[in-house]
Short mmCIF file of N, CA and C in Angstrom, two decimals:
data_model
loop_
_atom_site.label_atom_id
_atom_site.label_comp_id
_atom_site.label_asym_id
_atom_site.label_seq_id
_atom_site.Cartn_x
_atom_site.Cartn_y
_atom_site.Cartn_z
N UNK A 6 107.49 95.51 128.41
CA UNK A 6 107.65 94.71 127.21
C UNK A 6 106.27 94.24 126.76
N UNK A 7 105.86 94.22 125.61
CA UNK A 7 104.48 93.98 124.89
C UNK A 7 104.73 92.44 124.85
N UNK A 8 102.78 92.42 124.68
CA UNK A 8 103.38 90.80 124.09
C UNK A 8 103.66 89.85 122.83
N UNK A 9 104.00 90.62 122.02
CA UNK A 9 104.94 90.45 120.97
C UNK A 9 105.86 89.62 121.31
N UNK A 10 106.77 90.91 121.95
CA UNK A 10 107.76 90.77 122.32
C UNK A 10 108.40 89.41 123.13
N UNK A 11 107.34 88.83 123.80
CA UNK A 11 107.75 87.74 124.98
C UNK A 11 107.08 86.34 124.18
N UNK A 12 105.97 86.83 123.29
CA UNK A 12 106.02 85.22 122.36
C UNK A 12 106.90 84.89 121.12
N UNK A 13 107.84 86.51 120.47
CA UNK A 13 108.69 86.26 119.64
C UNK A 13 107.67 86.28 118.33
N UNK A 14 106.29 86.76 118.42
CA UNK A 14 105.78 87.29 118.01
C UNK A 14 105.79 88.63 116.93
N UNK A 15 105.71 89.05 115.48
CA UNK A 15 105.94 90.59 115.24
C UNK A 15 104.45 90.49 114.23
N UNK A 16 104.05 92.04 114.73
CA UNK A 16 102.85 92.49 114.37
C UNK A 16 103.16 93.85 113.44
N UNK A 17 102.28 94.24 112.49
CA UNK A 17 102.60 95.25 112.01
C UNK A 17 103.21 96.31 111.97
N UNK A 18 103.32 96.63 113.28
CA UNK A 18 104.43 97.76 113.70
C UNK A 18 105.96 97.19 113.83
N UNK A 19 106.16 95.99 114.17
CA UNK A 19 107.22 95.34 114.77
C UNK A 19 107.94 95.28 113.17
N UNK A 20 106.98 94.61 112.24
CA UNK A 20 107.44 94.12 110.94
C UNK A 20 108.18 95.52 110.38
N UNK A 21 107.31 96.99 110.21
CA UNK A 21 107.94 97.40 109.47
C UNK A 21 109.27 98.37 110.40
N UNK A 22 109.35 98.27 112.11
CA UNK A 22 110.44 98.83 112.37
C UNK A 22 111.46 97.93 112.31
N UNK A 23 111.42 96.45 111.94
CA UNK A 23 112.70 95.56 111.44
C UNK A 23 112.88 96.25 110.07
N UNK A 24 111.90 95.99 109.04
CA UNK A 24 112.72 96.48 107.93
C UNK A 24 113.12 98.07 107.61
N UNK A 25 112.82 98.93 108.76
CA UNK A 25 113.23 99.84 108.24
C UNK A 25 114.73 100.07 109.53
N UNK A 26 115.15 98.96 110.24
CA UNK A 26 116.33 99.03 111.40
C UNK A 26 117.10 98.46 110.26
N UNK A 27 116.29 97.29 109.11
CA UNK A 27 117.07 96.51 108.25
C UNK A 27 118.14 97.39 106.94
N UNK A 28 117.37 98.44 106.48
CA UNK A 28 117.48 99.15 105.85
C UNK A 28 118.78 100.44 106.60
N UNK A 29 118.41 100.44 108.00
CA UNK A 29 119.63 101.74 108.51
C UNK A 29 120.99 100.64 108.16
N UNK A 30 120.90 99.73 108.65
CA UNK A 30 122.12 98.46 108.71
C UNK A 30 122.35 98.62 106.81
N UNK A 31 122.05 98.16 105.83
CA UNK A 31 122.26 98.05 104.68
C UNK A 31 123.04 99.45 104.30
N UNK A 32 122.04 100.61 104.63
CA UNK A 32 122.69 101.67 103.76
C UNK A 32 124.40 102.11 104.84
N UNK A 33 124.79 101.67 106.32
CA UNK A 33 125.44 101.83 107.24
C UNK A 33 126.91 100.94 106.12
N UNK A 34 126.50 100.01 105.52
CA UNK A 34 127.56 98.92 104.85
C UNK A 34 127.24 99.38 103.60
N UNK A 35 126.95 100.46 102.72
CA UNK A 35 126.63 100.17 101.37
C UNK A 35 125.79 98.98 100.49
N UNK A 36 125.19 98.25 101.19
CA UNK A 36 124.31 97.36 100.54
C UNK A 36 123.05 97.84 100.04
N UNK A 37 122.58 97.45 98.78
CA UNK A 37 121.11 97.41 98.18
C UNK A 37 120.84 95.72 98.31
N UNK A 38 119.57 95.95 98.77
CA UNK A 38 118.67 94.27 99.08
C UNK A 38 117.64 94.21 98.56
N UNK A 39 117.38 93.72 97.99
CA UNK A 39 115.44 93.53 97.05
C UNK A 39 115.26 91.94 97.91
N UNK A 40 114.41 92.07 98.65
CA UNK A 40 113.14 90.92 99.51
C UNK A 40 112.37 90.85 99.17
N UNK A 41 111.95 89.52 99.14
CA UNK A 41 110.03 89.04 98.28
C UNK A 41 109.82 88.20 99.90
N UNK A 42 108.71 88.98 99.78
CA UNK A 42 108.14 88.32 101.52
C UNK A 42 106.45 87.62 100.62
N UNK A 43 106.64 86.70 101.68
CA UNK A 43 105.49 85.65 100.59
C UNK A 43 104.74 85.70 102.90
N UNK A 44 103.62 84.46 102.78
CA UNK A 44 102.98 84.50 103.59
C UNK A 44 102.79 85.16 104.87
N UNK A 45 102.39 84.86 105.74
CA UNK A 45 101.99 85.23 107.67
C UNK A 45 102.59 86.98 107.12
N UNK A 46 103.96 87.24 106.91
CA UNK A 46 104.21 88.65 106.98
C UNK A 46 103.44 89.45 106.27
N UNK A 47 103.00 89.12 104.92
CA UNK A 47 102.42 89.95 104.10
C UNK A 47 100.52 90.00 104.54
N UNK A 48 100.03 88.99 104.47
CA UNK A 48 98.80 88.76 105.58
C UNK A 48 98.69 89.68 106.60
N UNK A 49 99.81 89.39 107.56
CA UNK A 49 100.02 90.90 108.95
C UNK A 49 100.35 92.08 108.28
N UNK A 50 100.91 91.98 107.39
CA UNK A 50 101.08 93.56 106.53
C UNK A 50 100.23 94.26 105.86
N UNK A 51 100.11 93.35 104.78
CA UNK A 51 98.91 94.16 103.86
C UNK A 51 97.44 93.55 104.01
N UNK A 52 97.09 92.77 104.20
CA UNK A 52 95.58 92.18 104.58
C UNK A 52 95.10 92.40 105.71
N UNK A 53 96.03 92.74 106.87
CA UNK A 53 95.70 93.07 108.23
C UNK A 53 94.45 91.93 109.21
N UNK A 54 94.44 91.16 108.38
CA UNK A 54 93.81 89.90 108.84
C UNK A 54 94.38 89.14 110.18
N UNK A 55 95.78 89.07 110.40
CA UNK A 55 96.45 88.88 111.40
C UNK A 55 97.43 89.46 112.41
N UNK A 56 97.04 89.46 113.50
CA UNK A 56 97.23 90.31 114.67
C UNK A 56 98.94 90.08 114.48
N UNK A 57 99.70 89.60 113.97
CA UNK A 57 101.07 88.46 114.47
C UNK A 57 101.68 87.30 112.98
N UNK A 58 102.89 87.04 113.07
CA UNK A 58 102.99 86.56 112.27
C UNK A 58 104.68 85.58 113.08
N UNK A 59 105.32 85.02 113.06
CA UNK A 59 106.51 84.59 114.13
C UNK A 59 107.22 84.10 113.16
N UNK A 60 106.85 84.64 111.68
CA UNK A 60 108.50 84.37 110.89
C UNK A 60 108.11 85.20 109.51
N UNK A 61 109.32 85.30 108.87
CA UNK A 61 108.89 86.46 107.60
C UNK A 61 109.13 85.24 106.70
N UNK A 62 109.11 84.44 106.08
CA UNK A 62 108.83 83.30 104.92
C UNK A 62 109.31 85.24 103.90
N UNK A 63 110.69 84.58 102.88
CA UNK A 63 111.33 85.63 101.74
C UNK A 63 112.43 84.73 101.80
N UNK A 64 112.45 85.72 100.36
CA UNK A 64 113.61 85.52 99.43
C UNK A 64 114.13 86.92 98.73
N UNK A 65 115.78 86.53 99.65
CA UNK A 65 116.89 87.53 99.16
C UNK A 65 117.34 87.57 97.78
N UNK A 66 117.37 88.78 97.13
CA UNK A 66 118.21 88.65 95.98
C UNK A 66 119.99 88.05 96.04
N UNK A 67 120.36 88.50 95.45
CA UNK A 67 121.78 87.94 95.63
C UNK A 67 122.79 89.07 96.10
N UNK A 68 122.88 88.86 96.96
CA UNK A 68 124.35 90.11 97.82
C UNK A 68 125.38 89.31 98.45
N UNK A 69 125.89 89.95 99.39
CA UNK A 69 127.18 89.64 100.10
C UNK A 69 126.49 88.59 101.02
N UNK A 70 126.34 87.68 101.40
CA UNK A 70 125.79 86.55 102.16
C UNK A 70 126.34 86.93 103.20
N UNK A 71 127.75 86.63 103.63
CA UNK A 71 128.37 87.39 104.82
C UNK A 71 127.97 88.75 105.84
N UNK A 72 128.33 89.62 104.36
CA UNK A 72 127.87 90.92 105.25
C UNK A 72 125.90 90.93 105.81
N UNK A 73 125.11 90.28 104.85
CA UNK A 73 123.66 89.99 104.64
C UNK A 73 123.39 89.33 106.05
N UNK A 74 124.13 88.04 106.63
CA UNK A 74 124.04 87.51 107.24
C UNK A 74 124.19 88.14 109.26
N UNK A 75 125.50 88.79 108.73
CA UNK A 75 125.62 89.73 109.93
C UNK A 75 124.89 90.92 110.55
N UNK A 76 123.95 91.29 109.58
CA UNK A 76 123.05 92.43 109.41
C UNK A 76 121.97 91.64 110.01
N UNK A 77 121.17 90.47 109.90
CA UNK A 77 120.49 90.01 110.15
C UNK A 77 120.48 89.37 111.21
N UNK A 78 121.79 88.89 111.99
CA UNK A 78 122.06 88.70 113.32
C UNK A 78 121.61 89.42 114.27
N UNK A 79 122.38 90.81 113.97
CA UNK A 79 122.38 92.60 114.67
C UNK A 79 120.66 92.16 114.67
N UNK A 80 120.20 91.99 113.58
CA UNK A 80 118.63 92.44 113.88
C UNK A 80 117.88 91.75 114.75
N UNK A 81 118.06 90.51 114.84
CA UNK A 81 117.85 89.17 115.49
C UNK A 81 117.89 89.63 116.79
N UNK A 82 118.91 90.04 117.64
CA UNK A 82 119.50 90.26 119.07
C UNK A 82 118.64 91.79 119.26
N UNK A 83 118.86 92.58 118.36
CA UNK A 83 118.08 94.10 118.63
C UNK A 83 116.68 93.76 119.01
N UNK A 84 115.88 93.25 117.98
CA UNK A 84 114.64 92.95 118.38
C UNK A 84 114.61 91.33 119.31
N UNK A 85 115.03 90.74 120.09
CA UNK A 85 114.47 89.78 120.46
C UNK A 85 113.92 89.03 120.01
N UNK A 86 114.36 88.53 118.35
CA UNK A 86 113.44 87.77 117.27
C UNK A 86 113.81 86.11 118.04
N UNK A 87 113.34 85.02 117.66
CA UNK A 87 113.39 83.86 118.31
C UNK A 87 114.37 83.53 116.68
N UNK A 88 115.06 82.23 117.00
CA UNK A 88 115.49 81.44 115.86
C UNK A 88 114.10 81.04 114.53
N UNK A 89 114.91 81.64 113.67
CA UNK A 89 114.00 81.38 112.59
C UNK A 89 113.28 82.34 112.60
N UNK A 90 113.66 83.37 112.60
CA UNK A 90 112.80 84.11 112.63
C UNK A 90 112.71 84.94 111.14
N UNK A 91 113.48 84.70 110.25
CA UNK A 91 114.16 84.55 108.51
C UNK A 91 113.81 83.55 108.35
N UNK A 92 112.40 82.84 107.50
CA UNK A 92 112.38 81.89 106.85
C UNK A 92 112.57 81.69 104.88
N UNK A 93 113.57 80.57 104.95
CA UNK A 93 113.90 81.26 103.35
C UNK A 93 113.52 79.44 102.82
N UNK A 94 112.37 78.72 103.72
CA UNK A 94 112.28 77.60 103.40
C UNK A 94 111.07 77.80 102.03
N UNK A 95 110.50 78.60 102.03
CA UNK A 95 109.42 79.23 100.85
C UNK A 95 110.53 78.58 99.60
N UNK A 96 111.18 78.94 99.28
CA UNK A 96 112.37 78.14 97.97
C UNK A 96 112.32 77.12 97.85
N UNK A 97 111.35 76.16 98.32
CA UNK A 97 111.38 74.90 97.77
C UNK A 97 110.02 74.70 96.79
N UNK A 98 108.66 75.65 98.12
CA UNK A 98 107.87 75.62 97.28
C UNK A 98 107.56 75.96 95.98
N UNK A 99 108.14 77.38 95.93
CA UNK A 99 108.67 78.20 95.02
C UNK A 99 109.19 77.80 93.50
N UNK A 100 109.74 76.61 93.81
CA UNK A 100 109.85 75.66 92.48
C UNK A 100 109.15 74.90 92.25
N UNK A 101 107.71 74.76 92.54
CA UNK A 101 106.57 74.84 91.57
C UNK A 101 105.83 75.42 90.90
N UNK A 102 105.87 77.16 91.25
CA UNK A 102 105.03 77.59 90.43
C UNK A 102 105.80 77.94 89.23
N UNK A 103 104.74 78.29 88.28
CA UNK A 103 104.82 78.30 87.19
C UNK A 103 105.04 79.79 86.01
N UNK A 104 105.07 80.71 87.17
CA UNK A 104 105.48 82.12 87.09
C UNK A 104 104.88 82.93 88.42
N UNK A 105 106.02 83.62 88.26
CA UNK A 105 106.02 84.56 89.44
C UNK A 105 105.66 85.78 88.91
N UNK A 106 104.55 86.08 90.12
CA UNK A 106 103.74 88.17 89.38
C UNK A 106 104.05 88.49 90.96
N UNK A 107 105.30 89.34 90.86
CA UNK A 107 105.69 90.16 92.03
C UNK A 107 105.78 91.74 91.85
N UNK A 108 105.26 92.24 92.65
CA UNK A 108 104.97 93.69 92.73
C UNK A 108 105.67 94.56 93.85
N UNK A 109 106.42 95.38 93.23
CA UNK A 109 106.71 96.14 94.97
C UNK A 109 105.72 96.66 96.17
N UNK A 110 106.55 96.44 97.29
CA UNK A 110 105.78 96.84 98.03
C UNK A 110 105.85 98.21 98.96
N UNK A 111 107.46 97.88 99.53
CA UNK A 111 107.60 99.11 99.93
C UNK A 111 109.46 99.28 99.28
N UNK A 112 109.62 100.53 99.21
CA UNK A 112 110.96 101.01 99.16
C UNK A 112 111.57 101.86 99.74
N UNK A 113 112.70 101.78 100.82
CA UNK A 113 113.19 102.30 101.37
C UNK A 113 114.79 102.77 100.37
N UNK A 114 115.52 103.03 100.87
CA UNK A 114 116.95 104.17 100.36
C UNK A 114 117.50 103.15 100.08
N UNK A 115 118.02 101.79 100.97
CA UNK A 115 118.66 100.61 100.29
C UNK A 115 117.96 99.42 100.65
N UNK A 116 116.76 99.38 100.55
CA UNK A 116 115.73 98.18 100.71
C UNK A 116 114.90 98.49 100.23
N UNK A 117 113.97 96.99 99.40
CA UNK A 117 113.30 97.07 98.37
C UNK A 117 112.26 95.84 98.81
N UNK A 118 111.50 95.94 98.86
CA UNK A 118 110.41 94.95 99.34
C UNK A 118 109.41 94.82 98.28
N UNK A 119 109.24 93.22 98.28
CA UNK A 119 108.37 92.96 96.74
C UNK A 119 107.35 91.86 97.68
N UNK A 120 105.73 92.01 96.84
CA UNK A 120 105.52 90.63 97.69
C UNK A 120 104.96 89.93 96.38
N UNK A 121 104.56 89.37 96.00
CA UNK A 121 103.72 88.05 95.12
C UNK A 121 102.45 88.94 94.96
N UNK A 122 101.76 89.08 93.98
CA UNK A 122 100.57 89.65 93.65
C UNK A 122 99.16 88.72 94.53
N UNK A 123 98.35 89.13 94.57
CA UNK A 123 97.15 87.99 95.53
C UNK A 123 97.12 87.08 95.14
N UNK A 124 96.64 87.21 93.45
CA UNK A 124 96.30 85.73 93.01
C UNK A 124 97.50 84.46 93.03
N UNK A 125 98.80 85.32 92.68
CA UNK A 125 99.61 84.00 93.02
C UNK A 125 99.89 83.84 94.99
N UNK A 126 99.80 84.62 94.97
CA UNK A 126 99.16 84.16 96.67
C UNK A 126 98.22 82.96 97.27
N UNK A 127 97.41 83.22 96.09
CA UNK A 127 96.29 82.36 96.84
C UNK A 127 96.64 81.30 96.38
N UNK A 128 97.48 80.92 95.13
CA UNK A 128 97.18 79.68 94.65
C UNK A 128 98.16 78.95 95.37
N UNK A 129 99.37 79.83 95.94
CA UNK A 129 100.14 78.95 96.93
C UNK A 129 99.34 79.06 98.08
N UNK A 130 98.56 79.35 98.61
CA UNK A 130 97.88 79.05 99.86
C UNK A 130 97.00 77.77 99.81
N UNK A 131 96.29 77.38 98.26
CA UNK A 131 95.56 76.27 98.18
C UNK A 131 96.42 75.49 98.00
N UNK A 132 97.37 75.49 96.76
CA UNK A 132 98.78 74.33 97.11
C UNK A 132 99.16 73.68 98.09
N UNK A 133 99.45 75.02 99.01
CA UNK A 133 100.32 74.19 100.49
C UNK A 133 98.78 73.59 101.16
N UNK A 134 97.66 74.34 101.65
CA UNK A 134 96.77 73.46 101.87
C UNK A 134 96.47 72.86 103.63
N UNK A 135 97.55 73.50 104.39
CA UNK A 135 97.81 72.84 105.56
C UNK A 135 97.01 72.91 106.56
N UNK A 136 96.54 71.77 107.61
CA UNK A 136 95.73 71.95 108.41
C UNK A 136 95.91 73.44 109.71
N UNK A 137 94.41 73.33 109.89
CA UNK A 137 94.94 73.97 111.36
C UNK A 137 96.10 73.82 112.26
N UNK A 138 97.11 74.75 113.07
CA UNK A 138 97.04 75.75 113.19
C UNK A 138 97.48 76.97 112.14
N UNK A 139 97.96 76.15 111.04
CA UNK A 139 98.60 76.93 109.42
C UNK A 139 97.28 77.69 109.61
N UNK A 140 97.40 78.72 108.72
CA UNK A 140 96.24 79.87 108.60
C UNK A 140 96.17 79.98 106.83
N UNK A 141 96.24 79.00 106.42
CA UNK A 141 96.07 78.98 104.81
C UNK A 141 94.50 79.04 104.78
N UNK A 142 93.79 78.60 105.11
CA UNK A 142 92.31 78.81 105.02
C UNK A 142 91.92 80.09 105.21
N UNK A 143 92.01 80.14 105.94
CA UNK A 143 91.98 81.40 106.69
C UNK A 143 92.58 82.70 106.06
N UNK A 144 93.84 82.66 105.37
CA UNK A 144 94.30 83.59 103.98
C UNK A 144 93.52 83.21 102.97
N UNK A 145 93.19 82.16 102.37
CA UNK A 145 92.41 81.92 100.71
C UNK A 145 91.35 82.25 100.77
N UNK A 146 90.78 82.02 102.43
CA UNK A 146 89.06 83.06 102.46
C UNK A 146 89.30 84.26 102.07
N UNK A 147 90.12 85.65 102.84
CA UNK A 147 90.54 86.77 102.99
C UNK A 147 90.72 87.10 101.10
N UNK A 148 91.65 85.88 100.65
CA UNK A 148 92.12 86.60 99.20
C UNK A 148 91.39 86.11 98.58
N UNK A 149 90.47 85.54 98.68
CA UNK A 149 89.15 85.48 97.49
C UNK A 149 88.16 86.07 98.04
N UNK A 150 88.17 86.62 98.92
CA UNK A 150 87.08 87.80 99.38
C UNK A 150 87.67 89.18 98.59
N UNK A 151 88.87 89.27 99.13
CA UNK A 151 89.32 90.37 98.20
C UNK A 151 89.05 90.37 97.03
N UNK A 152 89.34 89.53 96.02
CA UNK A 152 89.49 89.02 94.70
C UNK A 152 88.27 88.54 94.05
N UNK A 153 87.56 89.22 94.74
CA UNK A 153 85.78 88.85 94.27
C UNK A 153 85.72 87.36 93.48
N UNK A 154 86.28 86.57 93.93
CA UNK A 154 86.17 85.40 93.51
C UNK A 154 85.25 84.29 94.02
N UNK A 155 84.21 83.79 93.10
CA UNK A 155 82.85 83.88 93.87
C UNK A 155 82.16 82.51 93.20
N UNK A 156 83.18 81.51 91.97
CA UNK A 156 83.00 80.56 90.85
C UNK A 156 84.23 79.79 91.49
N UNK A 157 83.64 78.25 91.36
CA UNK A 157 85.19 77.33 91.47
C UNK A 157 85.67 77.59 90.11
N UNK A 158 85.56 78.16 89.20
CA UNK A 158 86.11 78.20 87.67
C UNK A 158 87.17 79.38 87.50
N UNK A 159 86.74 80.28 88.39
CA UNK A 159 87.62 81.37 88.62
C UNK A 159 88.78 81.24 89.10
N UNK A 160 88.24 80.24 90.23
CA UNK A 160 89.39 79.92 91.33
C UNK A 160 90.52 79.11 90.63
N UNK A 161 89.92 77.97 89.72
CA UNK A 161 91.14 77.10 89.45
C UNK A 161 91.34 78.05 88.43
N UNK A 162 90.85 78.54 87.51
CA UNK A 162 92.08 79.37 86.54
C UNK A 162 93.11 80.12 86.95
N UNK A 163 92.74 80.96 88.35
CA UNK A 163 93.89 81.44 88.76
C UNK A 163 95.06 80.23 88.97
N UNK A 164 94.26 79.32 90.15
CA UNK A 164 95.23 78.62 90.62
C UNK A 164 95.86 77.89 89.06
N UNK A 165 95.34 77.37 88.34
CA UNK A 165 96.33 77.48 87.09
C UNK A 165 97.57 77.71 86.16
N UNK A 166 97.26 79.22 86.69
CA UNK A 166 98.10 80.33 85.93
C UNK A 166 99.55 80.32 86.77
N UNK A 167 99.56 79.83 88.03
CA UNK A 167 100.67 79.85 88.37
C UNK A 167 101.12 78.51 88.99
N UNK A 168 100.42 77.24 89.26
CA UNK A 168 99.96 76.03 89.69
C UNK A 168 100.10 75.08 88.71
N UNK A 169 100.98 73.88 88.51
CA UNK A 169 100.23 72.53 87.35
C UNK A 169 99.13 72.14 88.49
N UNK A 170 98.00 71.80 87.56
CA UNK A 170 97.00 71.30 87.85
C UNK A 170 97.32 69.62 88.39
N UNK A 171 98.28 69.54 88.03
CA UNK A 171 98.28 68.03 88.54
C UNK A 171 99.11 67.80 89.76
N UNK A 172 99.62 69.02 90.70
CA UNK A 172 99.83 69.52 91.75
C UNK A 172 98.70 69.06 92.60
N UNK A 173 97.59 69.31 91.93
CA UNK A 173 96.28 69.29 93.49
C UNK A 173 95.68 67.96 93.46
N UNK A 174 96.02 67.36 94.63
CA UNK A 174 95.79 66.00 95.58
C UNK A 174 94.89 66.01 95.95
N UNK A 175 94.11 65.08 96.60
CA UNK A 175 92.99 65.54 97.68
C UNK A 175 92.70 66.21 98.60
N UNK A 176 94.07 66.44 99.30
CA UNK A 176 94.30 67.74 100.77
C UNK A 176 93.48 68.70 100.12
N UNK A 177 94.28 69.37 98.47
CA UNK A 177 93.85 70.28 98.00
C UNK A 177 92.38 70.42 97.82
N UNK A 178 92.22 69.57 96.63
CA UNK A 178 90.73 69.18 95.95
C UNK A 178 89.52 69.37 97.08
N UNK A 179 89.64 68.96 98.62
CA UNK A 179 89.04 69.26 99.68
C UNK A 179 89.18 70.72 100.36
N UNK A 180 90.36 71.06 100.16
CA UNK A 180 90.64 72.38 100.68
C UNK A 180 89.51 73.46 99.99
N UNK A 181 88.92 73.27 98.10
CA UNK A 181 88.75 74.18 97.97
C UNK A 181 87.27 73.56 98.29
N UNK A 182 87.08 72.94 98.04
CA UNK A 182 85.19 72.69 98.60
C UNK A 182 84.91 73.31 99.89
N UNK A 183 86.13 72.96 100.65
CA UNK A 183 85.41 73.76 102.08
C UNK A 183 85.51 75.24 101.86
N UNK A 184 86.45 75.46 100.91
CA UNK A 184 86.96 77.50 101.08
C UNK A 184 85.46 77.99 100.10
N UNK A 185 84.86 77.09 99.11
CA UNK A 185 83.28 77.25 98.54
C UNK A 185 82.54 77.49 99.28
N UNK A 186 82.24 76.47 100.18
CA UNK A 186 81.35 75.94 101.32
C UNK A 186 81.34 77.35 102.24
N UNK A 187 82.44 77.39 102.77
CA UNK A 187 82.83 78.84 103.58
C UNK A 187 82.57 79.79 103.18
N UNK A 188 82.35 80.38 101.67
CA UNK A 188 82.21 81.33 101.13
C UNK A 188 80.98 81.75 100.54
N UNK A 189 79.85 80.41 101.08
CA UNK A 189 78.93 80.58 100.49
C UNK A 189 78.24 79.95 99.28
N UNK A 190 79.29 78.96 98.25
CA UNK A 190 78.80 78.70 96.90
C UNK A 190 79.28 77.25 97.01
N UNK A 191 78.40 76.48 95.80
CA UNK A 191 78.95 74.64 96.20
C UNK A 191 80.11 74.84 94.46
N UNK A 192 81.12 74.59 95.02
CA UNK A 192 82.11 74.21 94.32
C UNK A 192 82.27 72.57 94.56
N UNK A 193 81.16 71.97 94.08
CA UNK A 193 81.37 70.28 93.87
C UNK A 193 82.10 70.11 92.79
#
């Protein structure tokens, strides 16, 4: 057994043989599912920045809850996932932004995987804002490295575009001086 496996842990390989065990289960019942996977999973997925991720943070479209639910059990017990290992608490944050730019990601026969484009990525990463051991710093470096974003002027327009500005507190307002600071440039 890896050690994934024994911290309840899933790493890139782990992630996409759930959704594609998720996908044998869907098309097994006739279900189509469209998933928006927002943080830690998409980071371990597509940024490859993190070795691990110990919950998929998404949001289900609307299906059979029942049958949805039982599918996700099966998966739970198959892989050795820990409780919570479906986080669908992202829906609260989620009703702050101010538009959603979601892009597919992957598509399988009856699964459909969407994630949030970077920039609205990042601006929920400066939003939420959370100390260590959260890895939001640690993502807003990664996606403004990506995102050649290199001006605090840049930064808040994104964060803007999907963010009210009157969202960012001091957690925030500090968050981005240090992600400046970190990156090289004084965003005073």
């Amino acid at each position: 057994m890896d050690m994934f496996n024994r911290t309840g842990l899933m790493d890139k390989n782990k992630l996409f043989e759930i959704f594609e065990y998720l996908n044998e289960r869907l098309k097994e019942n006739q279900l189509q599912l469209e998933i928006t996977i927002y943080g830690g999973s998409i980071m371990t997925m597509v940024y490859d920045n993190r070795p691990a991720t110990k919950d998929i943070d998404c949001v289900f479209s609307e299906t059979n809850d029942k049958l949805l639910n039982s599918i996700l059990d099966i998966t739970k017990f198959t892989f050795n996932l820990s409780d919570g290992w479906i986080n669908e608490e992202i829906k609260e944050p989620l009703k702050a932004i101010l538009k959603e730019d979601k892009e597919t990601y992957k598509i399988y026969s009856n699964l459909k995987i969407l994630k949030p484009k970077a920039e609205q990525l990042l601006a929920m990463k400066v939003l939420a804002a959370r100390p260590e051991p959260a890895k939001d710093f640690v993502d807003a470096y990664i996606l403004c490295k990506d995102l050649n974003i290199t001006t605090k002027d840049k930064l808040m327009e994104i964060i803007s575009t999907y963010i009210p500005l009157t969202f960012l507190g001091d957690r925030q307002i500090s968050f981005i001086r240090y992600l400046g600071e970190d990156l090289g440039y004084d965003w005073k």
